[in-house]
Amino acid sequence: MSKSKEASAMFRQGFNCSQSVLAAFFEGYGIPRETALKIGCGFGGGMRNGELCGAVSGAVMVIGLKYGSEDSESKSLCYQKTKEYTEKFKAKKQSIICRELLGCDISTADGMDIAIEKDLFKTTCADMVSSAAELLEELGY
């Protein structure tokens, strides 16, 4: 199964957007699945504030797992790969901000009501999870 299909399946099972993307890629980076799910948990829904899309946050964590380190050369490469990823995602989806992608701010009661009424978690968010993971695969993660 592709990582994007795995991420989509996890999202349908009830994991949040960030957890789904991060945990779909955890095996190749030496962290236990449970740890990936714990780390990704707070990033769903734009960190519960409608900010950076949780699927993108999960992808950036995967990039950090591959390239991140404490030395300045590795950090520089990680920053470059992160920028490359977010620019490509933004080019495909026009934004990396949760509330812009959804068209409502789920950190507010009214925004959450709109998201539920329009079924955005099953449509838009599912698409973001799939797209975030697909882009990671395209870039060789």
PDB file of C-alpha atoms in Angstrom:
ATOM      1  CA  MET A   1       0.000   0.000   0.000  1.00  0.00           C
ATOM      2  CA  SER A   2       1.312   3.450  -0.853  1.00  0.00           C
ATOM      3  CA  LYS A   3       2.009   5.868   1.977  1.00  0.00           C
ATOM      4  CA  SER A   4      -0.679   8.244   0.697  1.00  0.00           C
ATOM      5  CA  LYS A   5      -3.258   5.437   0.774  1.00  0.00           C
ATOM      6  CA  GLU A   6      -2.069   4.470   4.247  1.00  0.00           C
ATOM      7  CA  ALA A   7      -2.386   8.079   5.444  1.00  0.00           C
ATOM      8  CA  SER A   8      -5.882   8.310   3.947  1.00  0.00           C
ATOM      9  CA  ALA A   9      -6.917   5.041   5.590  1.00  0.00           C
ATOM     10  CA  MET A  10      -5.647   6.231   8.965  1.00  0.00           C
ATOM     11  CA  PHE A  11      -7.545   9.493   8.598  1.00  0.00           C
ATOM     12  CA  ARG A  12     -10.762   7.574   7.815  1.00  0.00           C
ATOM     13  CA  GLN A  13     -10.132   5.496  10.961  1.00  0.00           C
ATOM     14  CA  GLY A  14     -10.269   8.635  13.100  1.00  0.00           C
ATOM     15  CA  PHE A  15      -6.676   9.797  13.419  1.00  0.00           C
ATOM     16  CA  ASN A  16      -6.236  13.498  12.804  1.00  0.00           C
ATOM     17  CA  CYS A  17      -4.616  14.948   9.674  1.00  0.00           C
ATOM     18  CA  SER A  18      -1.160  15.394  11.170  1.00  0.00           C
ATOM     19  CA  GLN A  19      -1.107  11.989  12.852  1.00  0.00           C
ATOM     20  CA  SER A  20      -2.191  10.309   9.628  1.00  0.00           C
ATOM     21  CA  VAL A  21       0.572  11.800   7.494  1.00  0.00           C
ATOM     22  CA  LEU A  22       3.353  11.417  10.060  1.00  0.00           C
ATOM     23  CA  ALA A  23       2.442   7.874  11.088  1.00  0.00           C
ATOM     24  CA  ALA A  24       2.191   6.699   7.475  1.00  0.00           C
ATOM     25  CA  PHE A  25       5.911   7.427   7.096  1.00  0.00           C
ATOM     26  CA  PHE A  26       7.233   6.551  10.571  1.00  0.00           C
ATOM     27  CA  GLU A  27       8.724   3.141   9.756  1.00  0.00           C
ATOM     28  CA  GLY A  28      11.560   4.401   7.600  1.00  0.00           C
ATOM     29  CA  TYR A  29      12.755   6.805  10.273  1.00  0.00           C
ATOM     30  CA  GLY A  30      13.179   4.649  13.346  1.00  0.00           C
ATOM     31  CA  ILE A  31      10.360   5.866  15.550  1.00  0.00           C
ATOM     32  CA  PRO A  32       7.600   3.656  16.913  1.00  0.00           C
ATOM     33  CA  ARG A  33       4.117   4.137  15.448  1.00  0.00           C
ATOM     34  CA  GLU A  34       2.711   5.002  18.880  1.00  0.00           C
ATOM     35  CA  THR A  35       5.304   7.751  19.249  1.00  0.00           C
ATOM     36  CA  ALA A  36       4.446   9.173  15.808  1.00  0.00           C
ATOM     37  CA  LEU A  37       0.761   9.240  16.766  1.00  0.00           C
ATOM     38  CA  LYS A  38       1.535  10.999  20.046  1.00  0.00           C
ATOM     39  CA  ILE A  39       3.808  13.587  18.424  1.00  0.00           C
ATOM     40  CA  GLY A  40       1.322  14.370  15.655  1.00  0.00           C
ATOM     41  CA  CYS A  41      -1.731  14.595  17.895  1.00  0.00           C
ATOM     42  CA  GLY A  42      -1.596  18.279  18.832  1.00  0.00           C
ATOM     43  CA  PHE A  43      -1.005  19.476  15.284  1.00  0.00           C
ATOM     44  CA  GLY A  44      -4.407  18.517  13.843  1.00  0.00           C
ATOM     45  CA  GLY A  45      -6.749  21.302  12.803  1.00  0.00           C
ATOM     46  CA  GLY A  46      -3.914  23.770  12.386  1.00  0.00           C
ATOM     47  CA  MET A  47      -2.813  23.179  15.980  1.00  0.00           C
ATOM     48  CA  ARG A  48      -6.496  23.596  16.926  1.00  0.00           C
ATOM     49  CA  ASN A  49      -6.218  27.227  15.808  1.00  0.00           C
ATOM     50  CA  GLY A  50      -6.856  26.987  12.060  1.00  0.00           C
ATOM     51  CA  GLU A  51      -3.210  27.840  11.382  1.00  0.00           C
ATOM     52  CA  LEU A  52      -0.740  25.621   9.475  1.00  0.00           C
ATOM     53  CA  CYS A  53      -2.641  22.682   7.950  1.00  0.00           C
ATOM     54  CA  GLY A  54      -2.127  19.611  10.127  1.00  0.00           C
ATOM     55  CA  ALA A  55      -1.407  17.423   7.101  1.00  0.00           C
ATOM     56  CA  VAL A  56       1.382  19.827   6.126  1.00  0.00           C
ATOM     57  CA  SER A  57       2.641  19.826   9.729  1.00  0.00           C
ATOM     58  CA  GLY A  58       2.822  16.038   9.620  1.00  0.00           C
ATOM     59  CA  ALA A  59       4.731  16.207   6.346  1.00  0.00           C
ATOM     60  CA  VAL A  60       7.187  18.753   7.758  1.00  0.00           C
ATOM     61  CA  MET A  61       7.827  16.408  10.683  1.00  0.00           C
ATOM     62  CA  VAL A  62       8.655  13.656   8.180  1.00  0.00           C
ATOM     63  CA  ILE A  63      11.088  16.031   6.480  1.00  0.00           C
ATOM     64  CA  GLY A  64      12.640  16.735   9.881  1.00  0.00           C
ATOM     65  CA  LEU A  65      13.006  13.025  10.535  1.00  0.00           C
ATOM     66  CA  LYS A  66      14.908  12.622   7.280  1.00  0.00           C
ATOM     67  CA  TYR A  67      17.034  15.752   7.259  1.00  0.00           C
ATOM     68  CA  GLY A  68      16.929  17.338  10.700  1.00  0.00           C
ATOM     69  CA  SER A  69      19.933  17.398  12.957  1.00  0.00           C
ATOM     70  CA  GLU A  70      21.664  19.720  15.344  1.00  0.00           C
ATOM     71  CA  ASP A  71      24.530  20.698  13.054  1.00  0.00           C
ATOM     72  CA  SER A  72      24.083  23.838  10.982  1.00  0.00           C
ATOM     73  CA  GLU A  73      24.595  22.141   7.604  1.00  0.00           C
ATOM     74  CA  SER A  74      21.852  19.556   8.264  1.00  0.00           C
ATOM     75  CA  LYS A  75      19.512  22.209   9.640  1.00  0.00           C
ATOM     76  CA  SER A  76      20.077  24.311   6.551  1.00  0.00           C
ATOM     77  CA  LEU A  77      19.232  21.362   4.296  1.00  0.00           C
ATOM     78  CA  CYS A  78      16.147  20.593   6.383  1.00  0.00           C
ATOM     79  CA  TYR A  79      14.998  24.208   6.085  1.00  0.00           C
ATOM     80  CA  GLN A  80      15.547  24.095   2.321  1.00  0.00           C
ATOM     81  CA  LYS A  81      13.580  20.835   1.960  1.00  0.00           C
ATOM     82  CA  THR A  82      10.789  22.218   4.159  1.00  0.00           C
ATOM     83  CA  LYS A  83      10.520  25.352   2.033  1.00  0.00           C
ATOM     84  CA  GLU A  84      10.531  23.272  -1.151  1.00  0.00           C
ATOM     85  CA  TYR A  85       7.747  21.091   0.209  1.00  0.00           C
ATOM     86  CA  THR A  86       5.535  23.920   1.466  1.00  0.00           C
ATOM     87  CA  GLU A  87       5.937  25.878  -1.771  1.00  0.00           C
ATOM     88  CA  LYS A  88       4.934  22.840  -3.839  1.00  0.00           C
ATOM     89  CA  PHE A  89       1.963  22.135  -1.580  1.00  0.00           C
ATOM     90  CA  LYS A  90       0.878  25.760  -1.772  1.00  0.00           C
ATOM     91  CA  ALA A  91       1.180  25.701  -5.572  1.00  0.00           C
ATOM     92  CA  LYS A  92      -1.166  22.685  -5.687  1.00  0.00           C
ATOM     93  CA  LYS A  93      -3.668  23.799  -3.043  1.00  0.00           C
ATOM     94  CA  GLN A  94      -3.258  27.621  -3.030  1.00  0.00           C
ATOM     95  CA  SER A  95      -2.500  27.706   0.706  1.00  0.00           C
ATOM     96  CA  ILE A  96      -0.968  25.842   3.630  1.00  0.00           C
ATOM     97  CA  ILE A  97      -3.282  27.490   6.191  1.00  0.00           C
ATOM     98  CA  CYS A  98      -6.075  25.317   7.588  1.00  0.00           C
ATOM     99  CA  ARG A  99      -8.795  27.984   7.726  1.00  0.00           C
ATOM    100  CA  GLU A 100      -7.990  29.131   4.178  1.00  0.00           C
ATOM    101  CA  LEU A 101      -8.095  25.579   2.836  1.00  0.00           C
ATOM    102  CA  LEU A 102     -11.389  24.879   4.610  1.00  0.00           C
ATOM    103  CA  GLY A 103     -12.982  28.261   4.013  1.00  0.00           C
ATOM    104  CA  CYS A 104     -13.858  28.496   7.710  1.00  0.00           C
ATOM    105  CA  ASP A 105     -12.025  28.719  11.020  1.00  0.00           C
ATOM    106  CA  ILE A 106     -12.559  25.524  12.989  1.00  0.00           C
ATOM    107  CA  SER A 107     -11.070  27.118  16.104  1.00  0.00           C
ATOM    108  CA  THR A 108     -14.402  28.936  16.523  1.00  0.00           C
ATOM    109  CA  ALA A 109     -17.766  27.374  17.330  1.00  0.00           C
ATOM    110  CA  ASP A 110     -19.334  28.890  14.192  1.00  0.00           C
ATOM    111  CA  GLY A 111     -16.461  27.682  12.026  1.00  0.00           C
ATOM    112  CA  MET A 112     -16.660  24.191  13.468  1.00  0.00           C
ATOM    113  CA  ASP A 113     -20.414  24.133  12.826  1.00  0.00           C
ATOM    114  CA  ILE A 114     -19.807  25.119   9.193  1.00  0.00           C
ATOM    115  CA  ALA A 115     -17.127  22.442   8.771  1.00  0.00           C
ATOM    116  CA  ILE A 116     -19.436  19.782  10.188  1.00  0.00           C
ATOM    117  CA  GLU A 117     -22.444  20.982   8.183  1.00  0.00           C
ATOM    118  CA  LYS A 118     -20.446  20.964   4.932  1.00  0.00           C
ATOM    119  CA  ASP A 119     -18.712  17.671   5.828  1.00  0.00           C
ATOM    120  CA  LEU A 120     -15.320  19.313   5.277  1.00  0.00           C
ATOM    121  CA  PHE A 121     -13.412  16.799   7.384  1.00  0.00           C
ATOM    122  CA  LYS A 122     -14.475  13.945   5.099  1.00  0.00           C
ATOM    123  CA  THR A 123     -13.931  15.940   1.917  1.00  0.00           C
ATOM    124  CA  THR A 124     -11.419  18.778   2.130  1.00  0.00           C
ATOM    125  CA  CYS A 125      -9.372  17.432   5.036  1.00  0.00           C
ATOM    126  CA  ALA A 126      -9.263  13.954   3.520  1.00  0.00           C
ATOM    127  CA  ASP A 127      -7.982  15.513   0.303  1.00  0.00           C
ATOM    128  CA  MET A 128      -5.310  17.469   2.197  1.00  0.00           C
ATOM    129  CA  VAL A 129      -4.092  14.304   3.952  1.00  0.00           C
ATOM    130  CA  SER A 130      -3.881  12.422   0.677  1.00  0.00           C
ATOM    131  CA  SER A 131      -2.240  15.338  -1.135  1.00  0.00           C
ATOM    132  CA  ALA A 132       0.303  15.948   1.633  1.00  0.00           C
ATOM    133  CA  ALA A 133       1.355  12.290   1.661  1.00  0.00           C
ATOM    134  CA  GLU A 134       1.383  12.042  -2.155  1.00  0.00           C
ATOM    135  CA  LEU A 135       3.708  15.036  -2.366  1.00  0.00           C
ATOM    136  CA  LEU A 136       6.057  13.454   0.170  1.00  0.00           C
ATOM    137  CA  GLU A 137       6.101  10.293  -1.958  1.00  0.00           C
ATOM    138  CA  GLU A 138       6.761  12.302  -5.123  1.00  0.00           C
ATOM    139  CA  LEU A 139       9.719  13.948  -3.380  1.00  0.00           C
ATOM    140  CA  GLY A 140      11.165  10.595  -2.311  1.00  0.00           C
ATOM    141  CA  TYR A 141      10.265  10.315   1.376  1.00  0.00           C
TER     142      TYR A 141
END
